[in-house]
Short mmCIF file of C-alpha atoms and ligand atoms in Angstrom, two decimals:
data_model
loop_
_atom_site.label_atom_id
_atom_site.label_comp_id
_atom_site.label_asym_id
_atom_site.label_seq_id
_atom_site.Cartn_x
_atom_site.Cartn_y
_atom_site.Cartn_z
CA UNK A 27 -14.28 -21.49 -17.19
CA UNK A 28 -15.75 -18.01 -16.64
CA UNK A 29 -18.07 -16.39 -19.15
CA UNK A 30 -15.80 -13.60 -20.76
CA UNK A 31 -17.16 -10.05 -20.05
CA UNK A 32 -18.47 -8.13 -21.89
CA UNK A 33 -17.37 -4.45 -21.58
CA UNK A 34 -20.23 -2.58 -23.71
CA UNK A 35 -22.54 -4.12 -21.15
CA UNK A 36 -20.53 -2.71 -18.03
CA UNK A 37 -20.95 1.02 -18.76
CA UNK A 38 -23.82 3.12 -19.38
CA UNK A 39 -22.13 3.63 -22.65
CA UNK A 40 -21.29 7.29 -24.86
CA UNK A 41 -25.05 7.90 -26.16
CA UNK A 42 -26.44 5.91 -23.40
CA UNK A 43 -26.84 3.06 -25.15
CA UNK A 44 -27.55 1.19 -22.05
CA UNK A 45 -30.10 3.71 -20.42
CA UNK A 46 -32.78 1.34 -20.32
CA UNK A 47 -31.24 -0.94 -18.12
CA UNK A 48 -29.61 1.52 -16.01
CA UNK A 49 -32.62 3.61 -15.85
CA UNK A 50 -35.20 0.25 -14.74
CA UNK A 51 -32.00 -1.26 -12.04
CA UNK A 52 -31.96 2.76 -10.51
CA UNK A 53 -36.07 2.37 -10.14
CA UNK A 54 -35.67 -1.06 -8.94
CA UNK A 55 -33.32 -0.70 -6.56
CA UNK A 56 -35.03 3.02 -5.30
CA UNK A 57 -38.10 1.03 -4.91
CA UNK A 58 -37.02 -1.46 -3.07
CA UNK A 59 -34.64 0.77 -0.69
CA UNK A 60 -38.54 2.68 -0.18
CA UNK A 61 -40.05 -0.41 0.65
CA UNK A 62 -37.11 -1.20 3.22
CA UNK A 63 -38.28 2.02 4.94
CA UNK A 64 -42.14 0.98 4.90
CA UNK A 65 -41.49 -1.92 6.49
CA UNK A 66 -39.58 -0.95 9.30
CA UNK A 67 -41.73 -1.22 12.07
CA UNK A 68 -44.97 -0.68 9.67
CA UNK A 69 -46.86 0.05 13.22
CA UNK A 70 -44.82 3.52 13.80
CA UNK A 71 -47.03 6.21 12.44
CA UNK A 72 -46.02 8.61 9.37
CA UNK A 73 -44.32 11.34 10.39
CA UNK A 74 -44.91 13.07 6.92
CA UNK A 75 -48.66 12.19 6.53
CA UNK A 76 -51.02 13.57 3.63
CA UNK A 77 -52.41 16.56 6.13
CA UNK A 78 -48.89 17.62 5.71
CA UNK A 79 -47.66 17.32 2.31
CA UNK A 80 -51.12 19.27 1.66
CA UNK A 81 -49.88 22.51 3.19
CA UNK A 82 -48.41 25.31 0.93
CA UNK A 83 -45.08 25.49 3.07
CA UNK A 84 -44.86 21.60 2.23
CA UNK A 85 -45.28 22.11 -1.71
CA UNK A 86 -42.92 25.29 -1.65
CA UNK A 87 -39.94 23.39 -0.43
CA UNK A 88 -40.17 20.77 -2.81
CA UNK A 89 -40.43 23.41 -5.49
CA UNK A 90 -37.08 24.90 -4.01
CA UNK A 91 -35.63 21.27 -4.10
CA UNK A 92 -36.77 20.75 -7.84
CA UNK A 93 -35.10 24.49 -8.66
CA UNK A 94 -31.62 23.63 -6.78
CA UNK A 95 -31.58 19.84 -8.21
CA UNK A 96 -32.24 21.30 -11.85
CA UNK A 97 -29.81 23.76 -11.23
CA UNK A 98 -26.83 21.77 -10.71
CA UNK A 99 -28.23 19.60 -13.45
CA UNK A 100 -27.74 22.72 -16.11
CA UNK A 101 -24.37 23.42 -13.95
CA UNK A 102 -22.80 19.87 -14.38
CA UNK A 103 -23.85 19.90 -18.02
CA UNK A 104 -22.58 23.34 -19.27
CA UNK A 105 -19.14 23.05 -17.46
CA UNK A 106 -18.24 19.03 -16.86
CA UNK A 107 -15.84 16.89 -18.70
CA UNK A 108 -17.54 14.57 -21.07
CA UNK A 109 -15.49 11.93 -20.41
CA UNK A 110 -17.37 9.20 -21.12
CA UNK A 111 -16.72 9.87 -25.09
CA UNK A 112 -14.27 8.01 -26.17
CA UNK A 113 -12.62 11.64 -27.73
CA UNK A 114 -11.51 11.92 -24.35
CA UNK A 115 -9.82 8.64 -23.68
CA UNK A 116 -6.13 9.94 -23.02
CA UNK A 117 -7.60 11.47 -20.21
CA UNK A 118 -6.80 10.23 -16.56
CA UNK A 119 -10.45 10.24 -15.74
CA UNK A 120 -12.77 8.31 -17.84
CA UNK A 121 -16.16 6.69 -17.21
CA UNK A 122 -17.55 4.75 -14.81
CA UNK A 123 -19.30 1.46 -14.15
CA UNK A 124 -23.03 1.25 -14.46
CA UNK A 125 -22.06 -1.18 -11.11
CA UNK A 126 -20.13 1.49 -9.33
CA UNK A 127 -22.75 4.51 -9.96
CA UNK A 128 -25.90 2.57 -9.22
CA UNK A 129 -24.19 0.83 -6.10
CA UNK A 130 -22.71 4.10 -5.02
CA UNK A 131 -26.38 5.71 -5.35
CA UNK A 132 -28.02 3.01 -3.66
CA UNK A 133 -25.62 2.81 -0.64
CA UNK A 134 -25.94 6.64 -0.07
CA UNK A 135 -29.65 6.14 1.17
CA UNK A 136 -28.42 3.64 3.49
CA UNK A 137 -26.03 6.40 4.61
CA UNK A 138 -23.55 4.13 6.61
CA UNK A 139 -20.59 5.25 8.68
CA UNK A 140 -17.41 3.24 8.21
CA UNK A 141 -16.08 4.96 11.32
CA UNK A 142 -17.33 1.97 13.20
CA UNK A 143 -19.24 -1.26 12.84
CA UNK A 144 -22.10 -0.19 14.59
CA UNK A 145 -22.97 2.79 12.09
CA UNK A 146 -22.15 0.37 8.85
CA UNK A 147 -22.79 -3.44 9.52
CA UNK A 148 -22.80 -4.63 5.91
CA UNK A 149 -20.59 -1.58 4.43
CA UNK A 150 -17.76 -2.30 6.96
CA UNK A 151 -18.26 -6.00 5.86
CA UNK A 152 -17.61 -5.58 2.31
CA UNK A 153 -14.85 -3.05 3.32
CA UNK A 154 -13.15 -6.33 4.77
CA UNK A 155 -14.13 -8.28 2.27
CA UNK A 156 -12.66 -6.22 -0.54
CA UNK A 157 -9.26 -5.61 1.59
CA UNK A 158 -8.74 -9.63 1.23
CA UNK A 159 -9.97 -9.55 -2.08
CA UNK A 160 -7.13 -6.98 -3.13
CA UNK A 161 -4.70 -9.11 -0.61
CA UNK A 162 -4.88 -12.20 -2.78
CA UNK A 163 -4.61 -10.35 -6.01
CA UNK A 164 -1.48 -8.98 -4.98
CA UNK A 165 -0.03 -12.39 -3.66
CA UNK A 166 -0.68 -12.26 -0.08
CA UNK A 167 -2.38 -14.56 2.26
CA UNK A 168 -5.92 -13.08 2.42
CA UNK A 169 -6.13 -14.87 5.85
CA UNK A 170 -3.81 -12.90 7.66
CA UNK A 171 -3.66 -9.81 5.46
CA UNK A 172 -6.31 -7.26 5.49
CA UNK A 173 -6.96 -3.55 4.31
CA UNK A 174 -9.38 -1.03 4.60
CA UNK A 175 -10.82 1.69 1.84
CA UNK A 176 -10.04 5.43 1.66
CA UNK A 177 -11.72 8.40 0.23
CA UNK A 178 -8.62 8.73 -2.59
CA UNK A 179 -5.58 8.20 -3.69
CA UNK A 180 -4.62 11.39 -1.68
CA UNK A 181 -5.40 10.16 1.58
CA UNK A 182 -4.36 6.65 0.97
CA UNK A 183 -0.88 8.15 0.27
CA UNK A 184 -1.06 10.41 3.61
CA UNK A 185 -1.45 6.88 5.51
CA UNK A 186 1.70 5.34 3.83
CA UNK A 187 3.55 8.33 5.10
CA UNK A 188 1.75 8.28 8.52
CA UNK A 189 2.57 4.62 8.74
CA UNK A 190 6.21 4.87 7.63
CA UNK A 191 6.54 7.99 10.18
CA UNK A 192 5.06 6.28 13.34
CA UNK A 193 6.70 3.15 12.95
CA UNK A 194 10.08 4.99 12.87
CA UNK A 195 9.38 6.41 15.85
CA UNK A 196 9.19 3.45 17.69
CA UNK A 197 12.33 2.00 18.37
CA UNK A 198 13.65 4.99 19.47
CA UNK A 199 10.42 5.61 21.96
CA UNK A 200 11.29 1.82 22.82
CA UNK A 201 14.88 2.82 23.57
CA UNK A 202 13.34 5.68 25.98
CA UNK A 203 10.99 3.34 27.64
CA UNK A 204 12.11 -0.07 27.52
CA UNK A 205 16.20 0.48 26.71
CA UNK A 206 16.77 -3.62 27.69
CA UNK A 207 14.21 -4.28 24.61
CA UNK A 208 16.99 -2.42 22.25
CA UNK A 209 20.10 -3.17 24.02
CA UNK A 210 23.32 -2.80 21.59
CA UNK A 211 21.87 -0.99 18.78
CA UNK A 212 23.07 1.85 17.94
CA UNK A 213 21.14 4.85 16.35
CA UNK A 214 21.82 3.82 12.96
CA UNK A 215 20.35 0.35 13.80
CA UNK A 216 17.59 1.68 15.30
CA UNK A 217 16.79 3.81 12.04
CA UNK A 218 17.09 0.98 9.75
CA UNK A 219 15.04 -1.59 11.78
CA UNK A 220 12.74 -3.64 9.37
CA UNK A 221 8.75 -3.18 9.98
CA UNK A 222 8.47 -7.07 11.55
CA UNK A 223 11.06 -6.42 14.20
CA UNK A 224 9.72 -2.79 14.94
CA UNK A 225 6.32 -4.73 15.30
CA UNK A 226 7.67 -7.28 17.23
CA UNK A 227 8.83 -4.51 19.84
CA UNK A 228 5.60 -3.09 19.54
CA UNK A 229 3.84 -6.40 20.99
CA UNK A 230 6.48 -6.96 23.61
CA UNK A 231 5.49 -3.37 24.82
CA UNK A 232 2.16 -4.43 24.57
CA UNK A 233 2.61 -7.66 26.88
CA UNK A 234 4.09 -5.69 29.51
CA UNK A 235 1.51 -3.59 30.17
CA UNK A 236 3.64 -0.22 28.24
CA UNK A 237 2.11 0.21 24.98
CA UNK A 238 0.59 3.64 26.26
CA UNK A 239 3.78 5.01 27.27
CA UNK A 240 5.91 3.67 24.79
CA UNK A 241 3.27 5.81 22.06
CA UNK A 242 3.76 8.64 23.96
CA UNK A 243 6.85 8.52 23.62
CA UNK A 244 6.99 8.16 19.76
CA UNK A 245 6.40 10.95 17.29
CA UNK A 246 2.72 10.47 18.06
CA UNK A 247 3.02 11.32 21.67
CA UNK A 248 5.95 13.84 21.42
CA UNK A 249 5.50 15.19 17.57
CA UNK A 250 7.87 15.80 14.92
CA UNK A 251 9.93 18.57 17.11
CA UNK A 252 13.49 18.28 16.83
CA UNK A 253 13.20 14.91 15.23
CA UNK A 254 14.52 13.33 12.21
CA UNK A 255 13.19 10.66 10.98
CA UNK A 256 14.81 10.19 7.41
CA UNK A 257 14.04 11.25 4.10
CA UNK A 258 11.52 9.97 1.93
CA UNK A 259 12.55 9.36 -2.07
CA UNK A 260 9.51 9.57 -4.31
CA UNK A 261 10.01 9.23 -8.17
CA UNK A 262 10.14 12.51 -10.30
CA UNK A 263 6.87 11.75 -11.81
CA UNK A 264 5.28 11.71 -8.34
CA UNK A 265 1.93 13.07 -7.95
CA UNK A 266 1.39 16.11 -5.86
CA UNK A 267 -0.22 14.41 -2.70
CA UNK A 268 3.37 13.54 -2.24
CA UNK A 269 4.61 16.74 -1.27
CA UNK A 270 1.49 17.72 0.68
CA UNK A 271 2.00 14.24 2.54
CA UNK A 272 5.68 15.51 3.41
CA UNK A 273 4.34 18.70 3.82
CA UNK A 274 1.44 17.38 6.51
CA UNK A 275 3.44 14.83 8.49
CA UNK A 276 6.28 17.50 9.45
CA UNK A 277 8.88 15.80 7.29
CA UNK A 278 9.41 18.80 5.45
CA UNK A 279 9.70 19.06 2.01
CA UNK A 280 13.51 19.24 1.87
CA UNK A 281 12.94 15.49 2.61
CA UNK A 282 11.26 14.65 0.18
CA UNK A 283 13.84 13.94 -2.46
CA UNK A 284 13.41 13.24 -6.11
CA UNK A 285 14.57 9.87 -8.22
CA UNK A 286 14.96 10.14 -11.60
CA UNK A 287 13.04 8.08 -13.60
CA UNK A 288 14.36 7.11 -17.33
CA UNK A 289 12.66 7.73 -20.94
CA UNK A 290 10.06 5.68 -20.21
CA UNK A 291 8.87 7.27 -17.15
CA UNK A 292 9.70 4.92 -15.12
CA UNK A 293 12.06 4.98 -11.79
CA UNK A 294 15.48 4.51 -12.76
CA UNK A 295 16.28 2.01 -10.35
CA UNK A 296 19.87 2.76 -10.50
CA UNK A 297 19.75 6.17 -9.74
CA UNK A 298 17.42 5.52 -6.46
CA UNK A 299 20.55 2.80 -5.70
CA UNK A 300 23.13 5.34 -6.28
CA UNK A 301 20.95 7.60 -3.77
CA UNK A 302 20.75 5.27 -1.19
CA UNK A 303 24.11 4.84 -1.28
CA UNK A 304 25.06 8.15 -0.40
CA UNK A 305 22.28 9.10 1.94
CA UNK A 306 23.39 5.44 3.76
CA UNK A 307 27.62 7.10 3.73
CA UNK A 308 25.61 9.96 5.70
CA UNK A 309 24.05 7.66 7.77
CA UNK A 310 20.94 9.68 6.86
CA UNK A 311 18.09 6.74 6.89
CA UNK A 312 15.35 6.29 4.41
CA UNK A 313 11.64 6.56 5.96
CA UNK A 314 10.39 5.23 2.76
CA UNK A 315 10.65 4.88 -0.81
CA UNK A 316 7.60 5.45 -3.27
CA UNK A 317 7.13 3.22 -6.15
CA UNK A 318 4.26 4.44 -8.61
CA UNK A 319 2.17 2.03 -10.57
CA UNK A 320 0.26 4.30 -12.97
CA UNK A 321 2.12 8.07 -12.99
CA UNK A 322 -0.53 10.71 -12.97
CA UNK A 323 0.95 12.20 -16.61
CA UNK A 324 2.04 9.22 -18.29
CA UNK A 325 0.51 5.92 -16.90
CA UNK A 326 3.93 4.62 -16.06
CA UNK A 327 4.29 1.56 -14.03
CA UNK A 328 7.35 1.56 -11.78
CA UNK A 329 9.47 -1.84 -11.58
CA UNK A 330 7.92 -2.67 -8.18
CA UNK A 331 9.98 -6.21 -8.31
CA UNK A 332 13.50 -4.42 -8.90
CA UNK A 333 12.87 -2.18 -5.88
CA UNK A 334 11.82 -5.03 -3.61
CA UNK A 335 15.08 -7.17 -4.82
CA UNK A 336 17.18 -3.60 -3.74
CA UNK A 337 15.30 -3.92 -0.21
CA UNK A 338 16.55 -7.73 0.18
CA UNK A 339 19.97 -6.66 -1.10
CA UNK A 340 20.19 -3.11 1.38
CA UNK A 341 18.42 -5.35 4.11
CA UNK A 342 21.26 -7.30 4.37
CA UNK A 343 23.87 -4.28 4.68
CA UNK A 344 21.73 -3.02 7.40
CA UNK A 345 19.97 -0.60 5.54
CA UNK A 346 15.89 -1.04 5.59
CA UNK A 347 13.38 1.40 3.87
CA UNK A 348 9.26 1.19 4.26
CA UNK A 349 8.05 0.59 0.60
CA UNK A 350 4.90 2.24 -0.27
CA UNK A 351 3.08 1.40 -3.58
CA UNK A 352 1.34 4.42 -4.85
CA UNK A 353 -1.21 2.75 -7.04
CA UNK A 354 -3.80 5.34 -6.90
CA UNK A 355 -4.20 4.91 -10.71
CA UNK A 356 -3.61 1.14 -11.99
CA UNK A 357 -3.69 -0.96 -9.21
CA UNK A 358 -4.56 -3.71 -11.86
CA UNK A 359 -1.45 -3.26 -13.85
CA UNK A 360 0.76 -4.96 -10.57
C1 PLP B 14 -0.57 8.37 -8.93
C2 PLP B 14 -1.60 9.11 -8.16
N1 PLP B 14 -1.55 9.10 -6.81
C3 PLP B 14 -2.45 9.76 -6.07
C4 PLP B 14 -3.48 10.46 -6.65
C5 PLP B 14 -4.46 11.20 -5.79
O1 PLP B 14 -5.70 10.60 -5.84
P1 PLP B 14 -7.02 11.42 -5.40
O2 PLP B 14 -7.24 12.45 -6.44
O3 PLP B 14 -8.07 10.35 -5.37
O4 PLP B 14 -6.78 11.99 -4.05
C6 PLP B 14 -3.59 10.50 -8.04
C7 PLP B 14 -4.67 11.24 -8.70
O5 PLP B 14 -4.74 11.37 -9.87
C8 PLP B 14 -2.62 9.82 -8.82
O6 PLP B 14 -2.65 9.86 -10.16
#
């Protein structure tokens, strides 16, 4: 059995209870990222040697780095949040974990570049690492699955819509390219492909040497221009990104439609039915519908189950929608 936690010790606590141990891990772990440094290739000579740090230019700009770091020290503390009192615990934004600032801190002096492996070998591992951790907390096989970290919620919401958008694209850049690949769908089937099969096309493109011009061919070659990819149906109690996402991605904001959600804030499931229903008699298709778990106002957790059951059920009529989980907020709470 695992030792229960215990949550007084995790954060550095409303009167800084805990500011001894924070204050001697932050030391620790400064001293040892110096020593790190001193022991790179200890035969390299200083480049910042005493001769220097003597001169009066030298002990001037430290001054002006003292002034600007005490400065934003007075700024933070006249105009910030407190939110780690408890008096603000309705708040979205509370406190954070002694783990999460000292980590954060430490990993800043390492200054790694997730952009690619090379500028963030152990970063870009534990980036892996914690897209399979989150895999097989949400029930998938942390084998095959895998994820990587954004800067926000905002962003990780622009890729669901970039995502939803370029795939599609895709069968209809297929049809363009490759029309045997696609042969006997119509446009309608083509809009309401599911993600496996558009994948599927995707590698068979790839075998044959066509992936290039088959992407050139999709919204990413050719742009949103005169397309229409479908509308995307994001509960009322959406956050902003949403509409910036729409915005961004040249689906337009007329396209970004609005489900009700019931007294409880959450997505009335019927309602998003009823809308399907009679976007699918317009043969308009459905780039992708939004669940929230955790609504920016009210914490609300969208039925996530209800509108995966409605998938299976439209799947089988022909009509497929991308599901994106906006959990920005309480991923936990899936
Ligand atoms: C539900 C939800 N999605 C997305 C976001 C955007 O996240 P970020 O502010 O990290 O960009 C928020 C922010 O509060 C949110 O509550």
């Amino acid at each position: 059995m695992t030792e229960p936690i215990n949550f007084n010790a995790l954060f550095l606590g409303p009167k800084a209870e805990n500011y001894d141990f924070f204050k001697r891990m932050l030391v620790y772990l400064m001293d040892d990222h110096a020593e790190w440094r001193r022991f790179f290739h200890p035969e390299d000579p200083l480049v910042v040697t005493e001769e220097e740090k003597a001169r009066p230019d030298f002990a001037r700009t430290l001054q002006n780095t003292r002034e600007a770091l005490i400065e934003l020290a007075g700024n933070l503390q006249v105009s910030s949040n407190p939110w780690f009192s408890p008096r603000y615990l309705g708040h979205m934004n509370a406190d954070t974990l002694i783990a999460a600032n000292l980590g954060y801190m430490l990993t800043l002096l390492y200054n790694p570049n997730n952009c690619a492996y090379e500028g963030s070998p152990a970063t870009t591992a534990l980036e892996i690492e914690t897209g399979r951790q989150l895999a097989a907390l949400m029930g998938y096989d942390p084998r095959t699955a895998w994820g990587h970290i954004t800067s926000g919620g905002t962003v990780a919401n622009y890729e669901g819509v970039w995502l939803a958008r370029n795939l599609a694209s895709i069968p209809f850049a297929i049809r363009d390219c490759m029309p045997e690949l696609v042969e006997g769908l119509d446009d309608w089937r083509l809009m309401n492909l599911p993600v496996k099969d558009v994948l599927d096309l995707v590698d068979r493109a790839r075998e044959r040497g066509r992936f290039d011009e088959v992407r050139d061919r999709s919204v990413r070659g050719t742009g949103m221009a005169g397309r229409d990819l479908g509308v995307l149906l994001v509960p009322e109690s959406k956050h902003y990104s949403w509409a910036k996402a729409a915005d961004i991605f040249g689906i337009g904001r007329e396209n970004l439609i609005p489900v009700p959600v019931r007294d409880d804030y959450r997505m009335d499931i019927r309602a998003l039915e009823s809308i399907i229903d009679s976007l699918a008699a317009q043969k308009r298709p459905v780039l992708a519908v939004v669940a929230v778990v955790g609504s920016t106002e009210e914490g609300a957790v969208d039925e996530v189950h209800e509108i995966v059951r409605l998938r299976e059920r439209y799947a089988e009529k022909g009509v497929f929608f991308y599901l994106h989980v906006d959990a920005a907020l309480r991923l936990e709470r899936l």
